[in-house]
């Protein structure tokens, strides 16, 4: 499914996002980041890029970075592939839960952590010429930034 390119429309006041990635599969992460960066720049926003040891550390990294109040939103990127143990379920579920918990506190996060059976599936989702999930995660964060700003604007008018 192709994402709607209109969701990357310019954010009126330049947004600043942090791309935070677990680089266990560095080449896949680079492709995810390529899509995310293109979407952010297309929207006229700015970005910084950092890495953490693994997908389980992404929520903690976002929580730490959020304390700086420098970022309007976050783009979480990584790849978790099924292996021979239950580690896949733990990492996939707990990283998603951690990100969801942070969004419920008001943080804006586009989740681009791939959870796939194998590298073939991961590459299909990461490639900017295919599913471009990195770009989709950035578009999601940008859309939520616009939403949050529209809510604040409505509150000021009330």
PDB file of C-alpha atoms in Angstrom:
ATOM      1  CA  UNK A   1       0.000   0.000   0.000  1.00  0.00           C
ATOM      2  CA  UNK A   2       1.431   3.384  -1.001  1.00  0.00           C
ATOM      3  CA  UNK A   3       1.299   6.146   1.573  1.00  0.00           C
ATOM      4  CA  UNK A   4      -0.487   9.369   0.752  1.00  0.00           C
ATOM      5  CA  UNK A   5       2.195  11.830  -0.364  1.00  0.00           C
ATOM      6  CA  UNK A   6      -0.048  14.756   0.631  1.00  0.00           C
ATOM      7  CA  UNK A   7       0.563  14.000   4.307  1.00  0.00           C
ATOM      8  CA  UNK A   8       4.076  15.428   3.865  1.00  0.00           C
ATOM      9  CA  UNK A   9       2.685  18.903   3.093  1.00  0.00           C
ATOM     10  CA  UNK A  10       4.619  21.747   4.659  1.00  0.00           C
ATOM     11  CA  UNK A  11       4.288  22.305   8.382  1.00  0.00           C
ATOM     12  CA  UNK A  12       3.742  26.090   8.652  1.00  0.00           C
ATOM     13  CA  UNK A  13       6.269  26.718  11.408  1.00  0.00           C
ATOM     14  CA  UNK A  14       9.371  24.683  10.718  1.00  0.00           C
ATOM     15  CA  UNK A  15       9.227  21.476  12.733  1.00  0.00           C
ATOM     16  CA  UNK A  16      12.361  19.849  14.110  1.00  0.00           C
ATOM     17  CA  UNK A  17      12.406  16.055  14.419  1.00  0.00           C
ATOM     18  CA  UNK A  18      14.780  13.535  15.911  1.00  0.00           C
ATOM     19  CA  UNK A  19      15.361  10.374  13.918  1.00  0.00           C
ATOM     20  CA  UNK A  20      16.359   7.728  16.435  1.00  0.00           C
ATOM     21  CA  UNK A  21      17.447   4.358  15.167  1.00  0.00           C
ATOM     22  CA  UNK A  22      18.538   0.944  16.329  1.00  0.00           C
ATOM     23  CA  UNK A  23      21.274   0.078  13.860  1.00  0.00           C
ATOM     24  CA  UNK A  24      21.549  -3.684  14.298  1.00  0.00           C
ATOM     25  CA  UNK A  25      20.725  -4.005  10.585  1.00  0.00           C
ATOM     26  CA  UNK A  26      22.632  -0.882   9.513  1.00  0.00           C
ATOM     27  CA  UNK A  27      21.982  -1.133   5.768  1.00  0.00           C
ATOM     28  CA  UNK A  28      18.231  -1.528   6.297  1.00  0.00           C
ATOM     29  CA  UNK A  29      18.273   1.392   8.753  1.00  0.00           C
ATOM     30  CA  UNK A  30      20.117   3.547   6.234  1.00  0.00           C
ATOM     31  CA  UNK A  31      17.354   2.870   3.701  1.00  0.00           C
ATOM     32  CA  UNK A  32      14.661   3.637   6.285  1.00  0.00           C
ATOM     33  CA  UNK A  33      16.464   6.862   7.172  1.00  0.00           C
ATOM     34  CA  UNK A  34      16.737   7.794   3.495  1.00  0.00           C
ATOM     35  CA  UNK A  35      12.945   7.710   3.234  1.00  0.00           C
ATOM     36  CA  UNK A  36      12.429   9.524   6.530  1.00  0.00           C
ATOM     37  CA  UNK A  37      14.875  12.291   5.661  1.00  0.00           C
ATOM     38  CA  UNK A  38      13.294  12.795   2.225  1.00  0.00           C
ATOM     39  CA  UNK A  39       9.814  13.113   3.780  1.00  0.00           C
ATOM     40  CA  UNK A  40      11.008  15.524   6.471  1.00  0.00           C
ATOM     41  CA  UNK A  41      12.871  17.725   4.010  1.00  0.00           C
ATOM     42  CA  UNK A  42       9.942  17.672   1.570  1.00  0.00           C
ATOM     43  CA  UNK A  43       7.789  19.070   4.386  1.00  0.00           C
ATOM     44  CA  UNK A  44      10.298  21.874   4.970  1.00  0.00           C
ATOM     45  CA  UNK A  45      11.171  20.527   8.401  1.00  0.00           C
ATOM     46  CA  UNK A  46      14.597  19.873   9.925  1.00  0.00           C
ATOM     47  CA  UNK A  47      16.051  16.798  11.564  1.00  0.00           C
ATOM     48  CA  UNK A  48      18.807  15.310  13.656  1.00  0.00           C
ATOM     49  CA  UNK A  49      19.805  11.655  13.589  1.00  0.00           C
ATOM     50  CA  UNK A  50      21.080   9.520  16.480  1.00  0.00           C
ATOM     51  CA  UNK A  51      21.391   5.833  17.199  1.00  0.00           C
ATOM     52  CA  UNK A  52      20.832   3.603  20.203  1.00  0.00           C
ATOM     53  CA  UNK A  53      21.995   0.004  20.758  1.00  0.00           C
ATOM     54  CA  UNK A  54      18.738  -1.752  19.866  1.00  0.00           C
ATOM     55  CA  UNK A  55      14.982  -1.488  19.355  1.00  0.00           C
ATOM     56  CA  UNK A  56      14.327  -1.935  23.077  1.00  0.00           C
ATOM     57  CA  UNK A  57      16.376   1.199  23.749  1.00  0.00           C
ATOM     58  CA  UNK A  58      14.450   3.414  21.318  1.00  0.00           C
ATOM     59  CA  UNK A  59      11.638   4.343  23.762  1.00  0.00           C
ATOM     60  CA  UNK A  60      14.164   5.186  26.481  1.00  0.00           C
ATOM     61  CA  UNK A  61      16.199   7.230  24.030  1.00  0.00           C
ATOM     62  CA  UNK A  62      13.109   9.164  22.988  1.00  0.00           C
ATOM     63  CA  UNK A  63      12.167   9.778  26.633  1.00  0.00           C
ATOM     64  CA  UNK A  64      15.644  11.152  27.344  1.00  0.00           C
ATOM     65  CA  UNK A  65      15.700  13.329  24.213  1.00  0.00           C
ATOM     66  CA  UNK A  66      12.195  14.655  24.942  1.00  0.00           C
ATOM     67  CA  UNK A  67      13.473  16.224  28.162  1.00  0.00           C
ATOM     68  CA  UNK A  68      15.522  18.664  26.071  1.00  0.00           C
ATOM     69  CA  UNK A  69      12.298  20.090  24.579  1.00  0.00           C
ATOM     70  CA  UNK A  70      14.253  20.667  21.318  1.00  0.00           C
ATOM     71  CA  UNK A  71      12.150  18.346  19.185  1.00  0.00           C
ATOM     72  CA  UNK A  72       8.606  18.647  17.895  1.00  0.00           C
ATOM     73  CA  UNK A  73       8.482  14.938  17.161  1.00  0.00           C
ATOM     74  CA  UNK A  74      10.418  11.726  16.784  1.00  0.00           C
ATOM     75  CA  UNK A  75      10.893   9.097  14.081  1.00  0.00           C
ATOM     76  CA  UNK A  76      11.756   5.648  15.445  1.00  0.00           C
ATOM     77  CA  UNK A  77      13.584   3.404  12.978  1.00  0.00           C
ATOM     78  CA  UNK A  78      14.895  -0.124  13.289  1.00  0.00           C
ATOM     79  CA  UNK A  79      14.430  -3.697  12.224  1.00  0.00           C
ATOM     80  CA  UNK A  80      13.610  -6.794  14.243  1.00  0.00           C
ATOM     81  CA  UNK A  81      13.772 -10.136  12.425  1.00  0.00           C
ATOM     82  CA  UNK A  82      12.292 -13.374  13.707  1.00  0.00           C
ATOM     83  CA  UNK A  83      14.913 -15.812  14.899  1.00  0.00           C
ATOM     84  CA  UNK A  84      14.888 -19.196  16.568  1.00  0.00           C
ATOM     85  CA  UNK A  85      13.938 -17.942  20.036  1.00  0.00           C
ATOM     86  CA  UNK A  86      11.172 -15.882  21.645  1.00  0.00           C
ATOM     87  CA  UNK A  87      13.472 -12.835  21.660  1.00  0.00           C
ATOM     88  CA  UNK A  88      11.660 -11.532  18.535  1.00  0.00           C
ATOM     89  CA  UNK A  89       8.295 -11.386  20.329  1.00  0.00           C
ATOM     90  CA  UNK A  90       9.785  -9.654  23.336  1.00  0.00           C
ATOM     91  CA  UNK A  91      11.688  -7.017  21.342  1.00  0.00           C
ATOM     92  CA  UNK A  92       8.836  -6.393  18.888  1.00  0.00           C
ATOM     93  CA  UNK A  93       6.147  -6.142  21.527  1.00  0.00           C
ATOM     94  CA  UNK A  94       8.044  -4.230  24.167  1.00  0.00           C
ATOM     95  CA  UNK A  95       9.511  -1.639  21.792  1.00  0.00           C
ATOM     96  CA  UNK A  96       6.030  -1.006  20.336  1.00  0.00           C
ATOM     97  CA  UNK A  97       4.517  -0.831  23.829  1.00  0.00           C
ATOM     98  CA  UNK A  98       7.204   1.590  24.966  1.00  0.00           C
ATOM     99  CA  UNK A  99       6.573   3.853  21.989  1.00  0.00           C
ATOM    100  CA  UNK A 100       2.811   3.685  22.511  1.00  0.00           C
ATOM    101  CA  UNK A 101       3.207   4.533  26.198  1.00  0.00           C
ATOM    102  CA  UNK A 102       5.220   7.623  25.239  1.00  0.00           C
ATOM    103  CA  UNK A 103       2.608   8.755  22.709  1.00  0.00           C
ATOM    104  CA  UNK A 104      -0.014   8.551  25.440  1.00  0.00           C
ATOM    105  CA  UNK A 105       1.979  11.157  27.390  1.00  0.00           C
ATOM    106  CA  UNK A 106       1.709  13.527  24.436  1.00  0.00           C
ATOM    107  CA  UNK A 107       4.955  12.819  22.602  1.00  0.00           C
ATOM    108  CA  UNK A 108       4.719  12.633  18.830  1.00  0.00           C
ATOM    109  CA  UNK A 109       6.373   9.527  17.406  1.00  0.00           C
ATOM    110  CA  UNK A 110       6.269   7.976  13.960  1.00  0.00           C
ATOM    111  CA  UNK A 111       7.015   4.282  14.467  1.00  0.00           C
ATOM    112  CA  UNK A 112       9.169   2.888  11.666  1.00  0.00           C
ATOM    113  CA  UNK A 113      10.495  -0.160  13.488  1.00  0.00           C
ATOM    114  CA  UNK A 114      10.094  -3.061  11.073  1.00  0.00           C
ATOM    115  CA  UNK A 115       9.075  -6.412  12.548  1.00  0.00           C
ATOM    116  CA  UNK A 116       9.529  -9.014   9.846  1.00  0.00           C
ATOM    117  CA  UNK A 117      10.025 -12.721   9.346  1.00  0.00           C
ATOM    118  CA  UNK A 118      13.168 -12.270   7.232  1.00  0.00           C
ATOM    119  CA  UNK A 119      15.427  -9.795   5.440  1.00  0.00           C
ATOM    120  CA  UNK A 120      13.492 -10.092   2.172  1.00  0.00           C
ATOM    121  CA  UNK A 121      10.379  -8.742   3.893  1.00  0.00           C
ATOM    122  CA  UNK A 122      12.408  -6.070   5.680  1.00  0.00           C
ATOM    123  CA  UNK A 123      13.996  -4.801   2.466  1.00  0.00           C
ATOM    124  CA  UNK A 124      10.609  -4.645   0.717  1.00  0.00           C
ATOM    125  CA  UNK A 125       9.327  -2.449   3.543  1.00  0.00           C
ATOM    126  CA  UNK A 126      12.468  -0.317   3.877  1.00  0.00           C
ATOM    127  CA  UNK A 127      13.195   0.498   0.223  1.00  0.00           C
ATOM    128  CA  UNK A 128      12.087   3.980  -0.784  1.00  0.00           C
ATOM    129  CA  UNK A 129      11.135   2.503  -4.174  1.00  0.00           C
ATOM    130  CA  UNK A 130       8.799  -0.016  -2.522  1.00  0.00           C
ATOM    131  CA  UNK A 131       6.901   0.445   0.770  1.00  0.00           C
ATOM    132  CA  UNK A 132       9.111   3.268   2.144  1.00  0.00           C
ATOM    133  CA  UNK A 133       8.190   2.673   5.767  1.00  0.00           C
ATOM    134  CA  UNK A 134      10.831   5.192   6.914  1.00  0.00           C
ATOM    135  CA  UNK A 135       9.117   7.890   4.884  1.00  0.00           C
ATOM    136  CA  UNK A 136       5.758   6.724   6.200  1.00  0.00           C
ATOM    137  CA  UNK A 137       6.946   7.008   9.808  1.00  0.00           C
ATOM    138  CA  UNK A 138       8.190  10.553   9.166  1.00  0.00           C
ATOM    139  CA  UNK A 139       4.918  11.485   7.433  1.00  0.00           C
ATOM    140  CA  UNK A 140       3.018  10.182  10.455  1.00  0.00           C
ATOM    141  CA  UNK A 141       5.089  12.290  12.853  1.00  0.00           C
ATOM    142  CA  UNK A 142       4.616  15.371  10.656  1.00  0.00           C
ATOM    143  CA  UNK A 143       0.861  14.791  10.443  1.00  0.00           C
ATOM    144  CA  UNK A 144       0.634  14.496  14.229  1.00  0.00           C
ATOM    145  CA  UNK A 145       2.691  17.684  14.666  1.00  0.00           C
ATOM    146  CA  UNK A 146       0.170  19.484  12.450  1.00  0.00           C
ATOM    147  CA  UNK A 147      -2.683  17.946  14.451  1.00  0.00           C
ATOM    148  CA  UNK A 148      -1.160  18.984  17.795  1.00  0.00           C
ATOM    149  CA  UNK A 149      -0.590  22.517  16.525  1.00  0.00           C
ATOM    150  CA  UNK A 150      -4.171  22.776  15.270  1.00  0.00           C
ATOM    151  CA  UNK A 151      -5.465  21.688  18.694  1.00  0.00           C
ATOM    152  CA  UNK A 152      -3.307  24.322  20.423  1.00  0.00           C
ATOM    153  CA  UNK A 153      -4.551  26.967  17.974  1.00  0.00           C
ATOM    154  CA  UNK A 154      -8.174  26.043  18.713  1.00  0.00           C
ATOM    155  CA  UNK A 155      -7.522  26.224  22.450  1.00  0.00           C
ATOM    156  CA  UNK A 156      -6.122  29.758  22.111  1.00  0.00           C
ATOM    157  CA  UNK A 157      -9.255  30.856  20.227  1.00  0.00           C
ATOM    158  CA  UNK A 158     -11.576  29.490  22.935  1.00  0.00           C
TER     159      UNK A 158
END
